PDB file of C-alpha atoms in Angstrom:
ATOM      1  CA  MET A   1       0.075   0.000  -0.150  1.00 46.00           C
ATOM      2  CA  THR A   2       1.289   3.495  -1.181  1.00 64.00           C
ATOM      3  CA  PRO A   3       1.609   6.076   1.927  1.00 82.00           C
ATOM      4  CA  LEU A   4      -0.581   8.498   0.047  1.00 82.00           C
ATOM      5  CA  SER A   5      -3.736   7.293  -1.883  1.00 79.00           C
ATOM      6  CA  ILE A   6      -6.344   9.746  -3.406  1.00 78.00           C
ATOM      7  CA  THR A   7      -9.820   8.642  -3.795  1.00 82.00           C
ATOM      8  CA  ARG A   8     -12.062  10.604  -5.869  1.00 70.00           C
ATOM      9  CA  THR A   9     -16.025  10.149  -4.863  1.00 71.00           C
ATOM     10  CA  LEU A  10     -17.137  13.149  -6.355  1.00 65.00           C
ATOM     11  CA  PRO A  11     -18.102  12.876 -10.256  1.00 67.00           C
ATOM     12  CA  ALA A  12     -16.026  15.102 -12.403  1.00 64.00           C
ATOM     13  CA  ASP A  13     -18.977  17.550 -13.208  1.00 67.00           C
ATOM     14  CA  ALA A  14     -20.115  17.561  -9.663  1.00 73.00           C
ATOM     15  CA  THR A  15     -19.075  20.899  -8.675  1.00 79.00           C
ATOM     16  CA  ALA A  16     -20.499  22.352 -11.827  1.00 85.00           C
ATOM     17  CA  ALA A  17     -23.820  20.493 -11.238  1.00 88.00           C
ATOM     18  CA  ALA A  18     -23.759  21.768  -7.696  1.00 88.00           C
ATOM     19  CA  LEU A  19     -23.198  25.252  -8.239  1.00 92.00           C
ATOM     20  CA  ARG A  20     -25.786  25.419 -10.920  1.00 95.00           C
ATOM     21  CA  ALA A  21     -28.455  23.993  -8.721  1.00 95.00           C
ATOM     22  CA  ASP A  22     -27.578  26.298  -5.823  1.00 95.00           C
ATOM     23  CA  VAL A  23     -27.625  29.392  -8.240  1.00 97.00           C
ATOM     24  CA  VAL A  24     -30.911  28.554  -9.616  1.00 97.00           C
ATOM     25  CA  GLN A  25     -32.675  27.710  -6.067  1.00 97.00           C
ATOM     26  CA  GLY A  26     -30.973  30.529  -4.066  1.00 97.00           C
ATOM     27  CA  LEU A  27     -31.507  33.253  -6.610  1.00 98.00           C
ATOM     28  CA  SER A  28     -35.126  32.372  -7.474  1.00 96.00           C
ATOM     29  CA  ARG A  29     -36.210  32.600  -3.914  1.00 95.00           C
ATOM     30  CA  THR A  30     -37.040  35.533  -1.721  1.00 94.00           C
ATOM     31  CA  PRO A  31     -34.973  36.659  -0.039  1.00 96.00           C
ATOM     32  CA  LYS A  32     -32.189  35.593  -2.309  1.00 98.00           C
ATOM     33  CA  GLN A  33     -29.406  33.400  -0.845  1.00 97.00           C
ATOM     34  CA  LEU A  34     -26.284  31.625  -1.683  1.00 97.00           C
ATOM     35  CA  PRO A  35     -24.274  28.940   0.198  1.00 93.00           C
ATOM     36  CA  PRO A  36     -20.668  30.355   1.393  1.00 92.00           C
ATOM     37  CA  LYS A  37     -18.884  27.083  -0.294  1.00 89.00           C
ATOM     38  CA  TRP A  38     -18.802  29.051  -3.460  1.00 91.00           C
ATOM     39  CA  PHE A  39     -16.556  31.885  -2.093  1.00 91.00           C
ATOM     40  CA  TYR A  40     -13.466  29.450  -2.349  1.00 84.00           C
ATOM     41  CA  ASP A  41     -12.176  29.046  -5.697  1.00 82.00           C
ATOM     42  CA  ALA A  42      -8.347  29.839  -5.973  1.00 80.00           C
ATOM     43  CA  ARG A  43      -8.907  33.554  -5.639  1.00 89.00           C
ATOM     44  CA  GLY A  44     -11.124  33.256  -2.888  1.00 88.00           C
ATOM     45  CA  SER A  45      -9.049  31.050  -1.095  1.00 85.00           C
ATOM     46  CA  ASP A  46      -6.126  33.350  -1.299  1.00 88.00           C
ATOM     47  CA  LEU A  47      -8.398  36.137   0.005  1.00 94.00           C
ATOM     48  CA  PHE A  48      -9.467  34.122   2.832  1.00 92.00           C
ATOM     49  CA  GLU A  49      -5.910  33.464   3.908  1.00 90.00           C
ATOM     50  CA  GLU A  50      -5.360  37.118   3.884  1.00 95.00           C
ATOM     51  CA  ILE A  51      -8.583  37.642   6.094  1.00 96.00           C
ATOM     52  CA  THR A  52      -6.931  35.405   8.620  1.00 94.00           C
ATOM     53  CA  GLN A  53      -3.937  37.638   9.204  1.00 95.00           C
ATOM     54  CA  LEU A  54      -6.060  40.688   9.470  1.00 97.00           C
ATOM     55  CA  PRO A  55      -5.949  42.169  13.194  1.00 96.00           C
ATOM     56  CA  GLY A  56      -9.932  42.036  13.460  1.00 96.00           C
ATOM     57  CA  TYR A  57     -10.113  38.334  12.392  1.00 97.00           C
ATOM     58  CA  TYR A  58      -9.520  36.487  15.770  1.00 97.00           C
ATOM     59  CA  PRO A  59     -10.908  32.850  14.895  1.00 97.00           C
ATOM     60  CA  THR A  60      -7.765  31.462  13.127  1.00 95.00           C
ATOM     61  CA  ARG A  61      -5.435  32.651  15.750  1.00 96.00           C
ATOM     62  CA  ALA A  62      -7.482  31.615  18.661  1.00 97.00           C
ATOM     63  CA  GLU A  63      -7.959  28.249  17.379  1.00 96.00           C
ATOM     64  CA  ARG A  64      -4.447  27.615  16.663  1.00 95.00           C
ATOM     65  CA  GLU A  65      -3.511  28.885  19.995  1.00 97.00           C
ATOM     66  CA  ILE A  66      -5.902  26.305  21.361  1.00 97.00           C
ATOM     67  CA  LEU A  67      -4.297  23.499  19.263  1.00 96.00           C
ATOM     68  CA  LEU A  68      -0.779  24.525  20.308  1.00 95.00           C
ATOM     69  CA  THR A  69      -1.832  24.580  23.905  1.00 96.00           C
ATOM     70  CA  HIS A  70      -3.654  21.551  24.151  1.00 97.00           C
ATOM     71  CA  ALA A  71      -2.709  19.068  21.325  1.00 96.00           C
ATOM     72  CA  GLY A  72      -1.105  16.668  23.987  1.00 96.00           C
ATOM     73  CA  ARG A  73      -4.367  16.616  25.886  1.00 97.00           C
ATOM     74  CA  ILE A  74      -6.571  15.869  22.828  1.00 97.00           C
ATOM     75  CA  ALA A  75      -4.036  13.157  22.143  1.00 96.00           C
ATOM     76  CA  ALA A  76      -4.032  11.644  25.682  1.00 96.00           C
ATOM     77  CA  ALA A  77      -7.969  11.910  25.606  1.00 96.00           C
ATOM     78  CA  THR A  78      -8.500  10.293  22.537  1.00 96.00           C
ATOM     79  CA  GLY A  79      -5.368   7.609  21.582  1.00 96.00           C
ATOM     80  CA  ALA A  80      -6.357   8.139  18.040  1.00 96.00           C
ATOM     81  CA  ARG A  81      -4.778   5.852  15.622  1.00 96.00           C
ATOM     82  CA  THR A  82      -6.699   7.462  12.753  1.00 96.00           C
ATOM     83  CA  LEU A  83      -7.339  11.239  12.505  1.00 95.00           C
ATOM     84  CA  ILE A  84     -10.087  12.233   9.951  1.00 94.00           C
ATOM     85  CA  GLU A  85     -10.255  15.818   9.014  1.00 93.00           C
ATOM     86  CA  LEU A  86     -13.253  17.256   7.141  1.00 92.00           C
ATOM     87  CA  GLY A  87     -12.626  20.320   4.926  1.00 85.00           C
ATOM     88  CA  SER A  88      -9.074  19.752   5.283  1.00 79.00           C
ATOM     89  CA  GLY A  89      -7.557  22.280   2.807  1.00 77.00           C
ATOM     90  CA  SER A  90      -3.683  22.774   3.421  1.00 74.00           C
ATOM     91  CA  SER A  91      -3.994  20.536   6.642  1.00 77.00           C
ATOM     92  CA  ASP A  92      -2.125  23.540   8.411  1.00 81.00           C
ATOM     93  CA  LYS A  93      -3.648  23.621  11.615  1.00 81.00           C
ATOM     94  CA  THR A  94      -3.994  19.655  11.939  1.00 86.00           C
ATOM     95  CA  ARG A  95      -0.107  19.297  11.907  1.00 87.00           C
ATOM     96  CA  HIS A  96      -0.209  20.226  15.459  1.00 87.00           C
ATOM     97  CA  LEU A  97      -2.513  17.409  16.062  1.00 91.00           C
ATOM     98  CA  ILE A  98      -0.631  14.861  14.018  1.00 91.00           C
ATOM     99  CA  GLY A  99       2.705  16.000  15.918  1.00 91.00           C
ATOM    100  CA  ALA A 100       0.945  15.237  19.361  1.00 94.00           C
ATOM    101  CA  LEU A 101      -0.734  11.905  18.318  1.00 93.00           C
ATOM    102  CA  THR A 102       2.126   9.580  18.879  1.00 91.00           C
ATOM    103  CA  GLY A 103       0.418   6.427  17.966  1.00 92.00           C
ATOM    104  CA  LEU A 104      -1.376   7.713  14.782  1.00 94.00           C
ATOM    105  CA  HIS A 105      -1.188   5.430  11.873  1.00 93.00           C
ATOM    106  CA  SER A 106      -3.529   7.092   9.140  1.00 93.00           C
ATOM    107  CA  TYR A 107      -4.796  10.463   8.253  1.00 92.00           C
ATOM    108  CA  VAL A 108      -7.934  10.881   6.173  1.00 92.00           C
ATOM    109  CA  PRO A 109      -8.069  14.388   4.914  1.00 89.00           C
ATOM    110  CA  VAL A 110     -11.574  15.144   3.308  1.00 89.00           C
ATOM    111  CA  ASP A 111     -11.863  18.197   0.706  1.00 83.00           C
ATOM    112  CA  VAL A 112     -13.369  19.038  -2.766  1.00 76.00           C
ATOM    113  CA  SER A 113     -10.016  19.945  -4.070  1.00 74.00           C
ATOM    114  CA  GLU A 114      -7.819  17.405  -5.305  1.00 77.00           C
ATOM    115  CA  SER A 115      -4.822  19.648  -5.811  1.00 75.00           C
ATOM    116  CA  ALA A 116      -5.009  20.905  -2.153  1.00 76.00           C
ATOM    117  CA  LEU A 117      -5.266  17.268  -0.908  1.00 80.00           C
ATOM    118  CA  ALA A 118      -2.221  16.201  -2.940  1.00 83.00           C
ATOM    119  CA  ALA A 119      -0.087  18.880  -1.780  1.00 82.00           C
ATOM    120  CA  ALA A 120      -0.871  18.691   1.817  1.00 83.00           C
ATOM    121  CA  GLY A 121      -0.542  14.848   1.667  1.00 84.00           C
ATOM    122  CA  GLU A 122       2.776  15.126   0.118  1.00 87.00           C
ATOM    123  CA  ALA A 123       3.967  17.701   2.668  1.00 87.00           C
ATOM    124  CA  LEU A 124       2.828  15.862   5.475  1.00 87.00           C
ATOM    125  CA  LEU A 125       4.659  12.470   4.480  1.00 87.00           C
ATOM    126  CA  ALA A 126       7.844  14.601   4.192  1.00 88.00           C
ATOM    127  CA  GLU A 127       7.453  15.398   7.778  1.00 89.00           C
ATOM    128  CA  HIS A 128       5.887  12.095   8.987  1.00 88.00           C
ATOM    129  CA  PRO A 129       7.186   9.405   6.713  1.00 87.00           C
ATOM    130  CA  GLY A 130       5.677   6.404   8.761  1.00 87.00           C
ATOM    131  CA  LEU A 131       2.305   8.064   8.179  1.00 91.00           C
ATOM    132  CA  THR A 132      -0.397   6.588   5.831  1.00 90.00           C
ATOM    133  CA  VAL A 133      -2.622   9.397   4.228  1.00 90.00           C
ATOM    134  CA  HIS A 134      -5.816   8.087   2.584  1.00 87.00           C
ATOM    135  CA  ALA A 135      -7.239  11.416   1.138  1.00 88.00           C
ATOM    136  CA  LEU A 136     -10.913  11.756  -0.040  1.00 86.00           C
ATOM    137  CA  VAL A 137     -12.176  14.093  -2.698  1.00 83.00           C
ATOM    138  CA  ALA A 138     -15.424  14.409  -1.510  1.00 81.00           C
ATOM    139  CA  ASP A 139     -18.283  17.006  -0.250  1.00 80.00           C
ATOM    140  CA  PHE A 140     -18.722  16.065   3.380  1.00 77.00           C
ATOM    141  CA  GLU A 141     -22.309  17.746   3.181  1.00 74.00           C
ATOM    142  CA  GLN A 142     -23.496  15.108   0.766  1.00 74.00           C
ATOM    143  CA  GLY A 143     -22.030  12.069   2.798  1.00 74.00           C
ATOM    144  CA  ILE A 144     -18.875  10.253   2.940  1.00 80.00           C
ATOM    145  CA  GLU A 145     -17.532   6.757   3.117  1.00 84.00           C
ATOM    146  CA  LEU A 146     -14.320   6.496   5.183  1.00 87.00           C
ATOM    147  CA  PRO A 147     -11.679   3.833   4.322  1.00 87.00           C
ATOM    148  CA  GLY A 148     -10.924   1.005   6.669  1.00 88.00           C
ATOM    149  CA  THR A 149      -8.510   2.235   9.093  1.00 90.00           C
ATOM    150  CA  PRO A 150      -7.543   1.483  12.708  1.00 91.00           C
ATOM    151  CA  GLY A 151      -9.372   2.806  15.654  1.00 90.00           C
ATOM    152  CA  PRO A 152      -9.869   4.541  17.892  1.00 96.00           C
ATOM    153  CA  ARG A 153     -10.371   7.513  15.386  1.00 96.00           C
ATOM    154  CA  LEU A 154     -10.720  11.051  15.899  1.00 97.00           C
ATOM    155  CA  LEU A 155     -12.809  12.911  13.561  1.00 97.00           C
ATOM    156  CA  ALA A 156     -11.765  16.910  13.260  1.00 96.00           C
ATOM    157  CA  PHE A 157     -14.148  19.494  11.865  1.00 96.00           C
ATOM    158  CA  LEU A 158     -12.098  22.967  12.422  1.00 95.00           C
ATOM    159  CA  GLY A 159     -12.311  26.656  11.606  1.00 93.00           C
ATOM    160  CA  GLY A 160     -15.717  27.075  13.122  1.00 95.00           C
ATOM    161  CA  THR A 161     -17.184  25.823   9.659  1.00 94.00           C
ATOM    162  CA  ILE A 162     -20.214  24.520  11.416  1.00 97.00           C
ATOM    163  CA  GLY A 163     -21.478  27.836  12.150  1.00 97.00           C
ATOM    164  CA  ASN A 164     -21.991  28.294   8.198  1.00 95.00           C
ATOM    165  CA  LEU A 165     -24.905  25.430   8.566  1.00 95.00           C
ATOM    166  CA  LEU A 166     -28.277  26.655   9.460  1.00 94.00           C
ATOM    167  CA  PRO A 167     -29.873  24.785  12.847  1.00 96.00           C
ATOM    168  CA  ASP A 168     -31.498  21.656  10.782  1.00 96.00           C
ATOM    169  CA  GLU A 169     -28.460  21.340   8.554  1.00 94.00           C
ATOM    170  CA  ARG A 170     -26.117  21.332  11.644  1.00 96.00           C
ATOM    171  CA  ALA A 171     -28.340  18.731  13.222  1.00 97.00           C
ATOM    172  CA  ALA A 172     -28.454  16.492   9.889  1.00 95.00           C
ATOM    173  CA  PHE A 173     -24.581  16.913   9.945  1.00 94.00           C
ATOM    174  CA  LEU A 174     -23.998  15.992  13.360  1.00 96.00           C
ATOM    175  CA  ARG A 175     -26.099  12.986  12.883  1.00 95.00           C
ATOM    176  CA  THR A 176     -24.220  12.082   9.672  1.00 93.00           C
ATOM    177  CA  VAL A 177     -20.865  12.524  11.703  1.00 95.00           C
ATOM    178  CA  ARG A 178     -22.248  10.215  14.404  1.00 95.00           C
ATOM    179  CA  ALA A 179     -23.068   7.640  11.992  1.00 93.00           C
ATOM    180  CA  LEU A 180     -19.305   7.543  10.727  1.00 93.00           C
ATOM    181  CA  LEU A 181     -17.999   6.845  14.152  1.00 94.00           C
ATOM    182  CA  SER A 182     -17.825   3.762  16.338  1.00 94.00           C
ATOM    183  CA  PRO A 183     -18.330   3.864  20.277  1.00 92.00           C
ATOM    184  CA  GLY A 184     -15.295   5.241  21.776  1.00 89.00           C
ATOM    185  CA  ASP A 185     -14.386   7.181  18.561  1.00 96.00           C
ATOM    186  CA  ALA A 186     -14.336  11.136  19.004  1.00 97.00           C
ATOM    187  CA  LEU A 187     -15.319  14.334  17.394  1.00 98.00           C
ATOM    188  CA  LEU A 188     -13.183  17.562  17.878  1.00 98.00           C
ATOM    189  CA  LEU A 189     -15.174  20.454  17.074  1.00 98.00           C
ATOM    190  CA  GLY A 190     -14.311  24.181  16.346  1.00 98.00           C
ATOM    191  CA  THR A 191     -17.051  26.646  17.355  1.00 98.00           C
ATOM    192  CA  ASP A 192     -16.653  30.495  17.598  1.00 98.00           C
ATOM    193  CA  LEU A 193     -18.298  31.889  20.804  1.00 98.00           C
ATOM    194  CA  VAL A 194     -20.816  34.529  21.215  1.00 98.00           C
ATOM    195  CA  LYS A 195     -19.440  38.042  22.255  1.00 97.00           C
ATOM    196  CA  ASP A 196     -19.904  41.710  21.734  1.00 97.00           C
ATOM    197  CA  GLU A 197     -21.568  42.688  18.460  1.00 97.00           C
ATOM    198  CA  ALA A 198     -18.704  45.450  17.802  1.00 97.00           C
ATOM    199  CA  THR A 199     -15.781  42.447  17.922  1.00 97.00           C
ATOM    200  CA  LEU A 200     -18.061  40.126  15.686  1.00 97.00           C
ATOM    201  CA  VAL A 201     -18.785  42.744  12.977  1.00 97.00           C
ATOM    202  CA  ALA A 202     -15.183  44.081  12.908  1.00 97.00           C
ATOM    203  CA  ALA A 203     -14.124  40.357  11.904  1.00 97.00           C
ATOM    204  CA  TYR A 204     -16.411  40.455   9.093  1.00 98.00           C
ATOM    205  CA  ASP A 205     -15.979  43.885   7.606  1.00 97.00           C
ATOM    206  CA  ASP A 206     -12.438  45.089   7.606  1.00 97.00           C
ATOM    207  CA  PRO A 207     -11.468  48.594   6.780  1.00 96.00           C
ATOM    208  CA  ARG A 208      -8.948  47.405   3.945  1.00 96.00           C
ATOM    209  CA  GLY A 209     -11.917  45.950   2.437  1.00 97.00           C
ATOM    210  CA  VAL A 210     -10.374  42.484   1.924  1.00 98.00           C
ATOM    211  CA  THR A 211     -13.449  40.821   3.476  1.00 98.00           C
ATOM    212  CA  ALA A 212     -15.668  42.634   1.005  1.00 98.00           C
ATOM    213  CA  ALA A 213     -13.682  41.554  -2.077  1.00 98.00           C
ATOM    214  CA  PHE A 214     -13.837  38.025  -0.685  1.00 97.00           C
ATOM    215  CA  ASN A 215     -17.688  38.447  -0.484  1.00 98.00           C
ATOM    216  CA  LYS A 216     -17.860  39.730  -3.892  1.00 98.00           C
ATOM    217  CA  ASN A 217     -15.823  36.843  -5.351  1.00 95.00           C
ATOM    218  CA  VAL A 218     -18.741  34.354  -5.554  1.00 96.00           C
ATOM    219  CA  LEU A 219     -20.180  36.862  -8.013  1.00 97.00           C
ATOM    220  CA  GLU A 220     -16.914  36.291 -10.174  1.00 96.00           C
ATOM    221  CA  VAL A 221     -17.398  32.615  -9.656  1.00 94.00           C
ATOM    222  CA  ILE A 222     -20.982  32.529 -11.060  1.00 96.00           C
ATOM    223  CA  ASN A 223     -19.602  34.955 -14.142  1.00 97.00           C
ATOM    224  CA  ARG A 224     -16.986  32.502 -14.884  1.00 94.00           C
ATOM    225  CA  GLU A 225     -18.685  29.168 -14.375  1.00 94.00           C
ATOM    226  CA  LEU A 226     -22.013  30.010 -15.515  1.00 97.00           C
ATOM    227  CA  ASP A 227     -21.635  32.749 -17.881  1.00 97.00           C
ATOM    228  CA  GLY A 228     -23.188  35.485 -15.745  1.00 97.00           C
ATOM    229  CA  ASP A 229     -22.822  39.198 -16.008  1.00 97.00           C
ATOM    230  CA  PHE A 230     -22.728  40.237 -12.318  1.00 98.00           C
ATOM    231  CA  ASP A 231     -20.941  43.592 -12.053  1.00 98.00           C
ATOM    232  CA  PRO A 232     -19.351  43.198  -8.559  1.00 98.00           C
ATOM    233  CA  ALA A 233     -19.150  47.296  -8.335  1.00 98.00           C
ATOM    234  CA  ASP A 234     -23.089  47.141  -8.367  1.00 98.00           C
ATOM    235  CA  PHE A 235     -23.013  45.584  -4.854  1.00 98.00           C
ATOM    236  CA  ASP A 236     -21.941  46.828  -1.372  1.00 98.00           C
ATOM    237  CA  HIS A 237     -20.622  44.205   1.290  1.00 98.00           C
ATOM    238  CA  VAL A 238     -22.684  44.092   4.416  1.00 98.00           C
ATOM    239  CA  ALA A 239     -22.011  42.323   7.532  1.00 98.00           C
ATOM    240  CA  LEU A 240     -24.343  42.474  10.707  1.00 97.00           C
ATOM    241  CA  TRP A 241     -25.321  40.705  13.850  1.00 98.00           C
ATOM    242  CA  ASN A 242     -28.498  38.907  14.097  1.00 97.00           C
ATOM    243  CA  ALA A 243     -29.052  38.776  17.761  1.00 97.00           C
ATOM    244  CA  GLU A 244     -32.173  36.729  17.803  1.00 97.00           C
ATOM    245  CA  ASN A 245     -30.256  33.767  15.651  1.00 97.00           C
ATOM    246  CA  GLU A 246     -26.780  34.780  17.293  1.00 98.00           C
ATOM    247  CA  TRP A 247     -25.179  34.671  13.896  1.00 98.00           C
ATOM    248  CA  ILE A 248     -23.306  37.151  11.886  1.00 98.00           C
ATOM    249  CA  GLU A 249     -24.718  37.275   8.276  1.00 98.00           C
ATOM    250  CA  MET A 250     -22.797  38.600   5.131  1.00 98.00           C
ATOM    251  CA  ARG A 251     -24.757  40.019   2.475  1.00 98.00           C
ATOM    252  CA  LEU A 252     -24.205  41.811  -1.060  1.00 98.00           C
ATOM    253  CA  ARG A 253     -26.656  44.598  -1.180  1.00 98.00           C
ATOM    254  CA  ALA A 254     -27.638  46.073  -4.763  1.00 98.00           C
ATOM    255  CA  ARG A 255     -26.864  49.639  -5.064  1.00 98.00           C
ATOM    256  CA  ARG A 256     -29.611  49.982  -7.858  1.00 98.00           C
ATOM    257  CA  ASP A 257     -32.238  48.400  -9.825  1.00 98.00           C
ATOM    258  CA  LEU A 258     -30.522  45.905 -12.365  1.00 98.00           C
ATOM    259  CA  THR A 259     -31.123  42.336 -14.008  1.00 98.00           C
ATOM    260  CA  VAL A 260     -28.479  40.163 -14.138  1.00 98.00           C
ATOM    261  CA  LYS A 261     -28.382  37.297 -16.840  1.00 98.00           C
ATOM    262  CA  ILE A 262     -27.057  33.827 -16.141  1.00 98.00           C
ATOM    263  CA  PRO A 263     -27.022  31.938 -19.281  1.00 97.00           C
ATOM    264  CA  GLY A 264     -25.385  28.957 -17.645  1.00 96.00           C
ATOM    265  CA  ALA A 265     -28.283  28.637 -15.212  1.00 96.00           C
ATOM    266  CA  ASP A 266     -30.878  29.792 -17.635  1.00 96.00           C
ATOM    267  CA  LEU A 267     -31.650  32.445 -15.518  1.00 97.00           C
ATOM    268  CA  ALA A 268     -32.291  36.183 -15.362  1.00 97.00           C
ATOM    269  CA  VAL A 269     -32.316  37.917 -11.991  1.00 98.00           C
ATOM    270  CA  ALA A 270     -33.946  40.831 -10.940  1.00 98.00           C
ATOM    271  CA  PHE A 271     -32.628  43.059  -7.991  1.00 98.00           C
ATOM    272  CA  GLU A 272     -34.157  46.298  -6.295  1.00 98.00           C
ATOM    273  CA  ALA A 273     -32.011  49.057  -5.329  1.00 98.00           C
ATOM    274  CA  GLY A 274     -31.214  48.046  -1.511  1.00 98.00           C
ATOM    275  CA  GLU A 275     -32.152  44.435  -2.069  1.00 98.00           C
ATOM    276  CA  ASP A 276     -29.856  42.203  -0.112  1.00 98.00           C
ATOM    277  CA  LEU A 277     -28.422  38.597  -1.517  1.00 98.00           C
ATOM    278  CA  ARG A 278     -27.355  36.808   1.584  1.00 98.00           C
ATOM    279  CA  THR A 279     -23.945  34.964   0.993  1.00 98.00           C
ATOM    280  CA  GLU A 280     -22.915  33.504   4.475  1.00 97.00           C
ATOM    281  CA  VAL A 281     -24.207  32.674   7.991  1.00 97.00           C
ATOM    282  CA  SER A 282     -21.857  32.221  10.454  1.00 98.00           C
ATOM    283  CA  ALA A 283     -23.199  31.024  14.016  1.00 98.00           C
ATOM    284  CA  LYS A 284     -21.791  31.610  17.174  1.00 98.00           C
ATOM    285  CA  PHE A 285     -22.185  29.543  20.111  1.00 98.00           C
ATOM    286  CA  ARG A 286     -22.225  29.276  24.044  1.00 98.00           C
ATOM    287  CA  ARG A 287     -21.106  25.965  25.427  1.00 98.00           C
ATOM    288  CA  ALA A 288     -24.819  24.812  26.486  1.00 98.00           C
ATOM    289  CA  ARG A 289     -25.963  25.027  22.892  1.00 98.00           C
ATOM    290  CA  VAL A 290     -23.067  23.076  21.682  1.00 98.00           C
ATOM    291  CA  GLU A 291     -23.498  20.325  24.174  1.00 98.00           C
ATOM    292  CA  LYS A 292     -27.210  20.008  23.474  1.00 98.00           C
ATOM    293  CA  GLU A 293     -26.835  19.929  19.759  1.00 98.00           C
ATOM    294  CA  LEU A 294     -23.879  17.012  20.247  1.00 98.00           C
ATOM    295  CA  ALA A 295     -26.235  14.964  22.824  1.00 97.00           C
ATOM    296  CA  HIS A 296     -29.073  15.353  20.333  1.00 97.00           C
ATOM    297  CA  ALA A 297     -26.681  13.618  17.473  1.00 97.00           C
ATOM    298  CA  GLY A 298     -25.753  10.812  20.175  1.00 96.00           C
ATOM    299  CA  LEU A 299     -22.342  12.567  21.237  1.00 97.00           C
ATOM    300  CA  GLU A 300     -21.442  13.138  24.647  1.00 97.00           C
ATOM    301  CA  LEU A 301     -19.339  16.471  25.297  1.00 98.00           C
ATOM    302  CA  THR A 302     -16.261  15.540  27.491  1.00 98.00           C
ATOM    303  CA  HIS A 303     -13.819  18.322  27.077  1.00 98.00           C
ATOM    304  CA  TRP A 304     -14.060  21.885  26.360  1.00 98.00           C
ATOM    305  CA  TRP A 305     -11.002  24.147  25.929  1.00 98.00           C
ATOM    306  CA  THR A 306     -10.888  28.072  25.060  1.00 98.00           C
ATOM    307  CA  ASP A 307      -8.415  30.641  24.092  1.00 98.00           C
ATOM    308  CA  THR A 308      -7.003  32.781  26.654  1.00 97.00           C
ATOM    309  CA  ALA A 309      -9.594  35.438  25.624  1.00 97.00           C
ATOM    310  CA  ASP A 310     -12.809  33.048  25.644  1.00 97.00           C
ATOM    311  CA  ARG A 311     -13.480  34.081  22.140  1.00 97.00           C
ATOM    312  CA  TYR A 312     -13.312  30.380  20.674  1.00 98.00           C
ATOM    313  CA  ALA A 313     -13.590  26.873  21.686  1.00 98.00           C
ATOM    314  CA  LEU A 314     -12.582  23.506  20.812  1.00 98.00           C
ATOM    315  CA  SER A 315     -14.826  20.674  22.240  1.00 98.00           C
ATOM    316  CA  LEU A 316     -14.003  16.959  22.347  1.00 98.00           C
ATOM    317  CA  SER A 317     -17.160  14.623  22.377  1.00 98.00           C
ATOM    318  CA  THR A 318     -17.325  10.903  22.269  1.00 97.00           C
ATOM    319  CA  ALA A 319     -19.699   8.466  20.264  1.00 92.00           C
ATOM    320  CA  ARG A 320     -21.974   6.886  22.682  1.00 83.00           C
ATOM    321  CA  ALA A 321     -22.947   3.367  22.113  1.00 74.00           C
TER     322      ALA A 321
END
């Protein structure tokens, strides 16, 4: 068996078909919305990396602080021989875990980008030549089938990405995760925490306009992939705190009345001046809510770690029998 294997479970045209379906469904409804995964083409990924370096964007630094401080405790609590990471990307933060998991046999990164998986896998094998990497090209929201690897297994879902799912979607996702785990396996979950509105909004609306460019990049993706004629200059970036639902919303607000044509989706979309297109929800959590949602999925929260400023949390939960 080779140290690095890549299994593609997504059909070659799956991404294009999914984008088309999301655009048709999301832009035909009222209010209009799109899922945030379409931010992340090559340019969007570069912009997000720039966002993580901005002074006001704390989640990435806070999560890294927790991993650096507590990776040894995570390793001791799980004894994991297999580490699975959903939405692994460059596997940058997971390196801290891999280094701490002294008995680790296999790493299973899951991502939609085959090139990212290959680059990350090769880099990790250079650092850990005894490791076996089974990379999966898959969309974890559509369900995945894991390779046969030794337990106990630790499944990591980092970056606060679970906050991009609406409550019903989160519940379904956590049930899917539980179904992937055997009793005694564990889930390591990153969640951004509820805090003051000014801090939250500042993290999603920087004065340099990097987040605005990132938000508008979804329009460029639609233009390129579906022959749309969006003009990003026709939209303003908006970030606001929804106190009732305890989530940040990112929106694109039309500056004037306009109609956008998207031939690749057989769609013409009218916007009124001031009308919003919601492009992201990013839920923020309290410990009690995380514990409750995990319990409903058959997972028991056993450990809770936060950064020194209590802005962000990593929780460890185990699969109940």
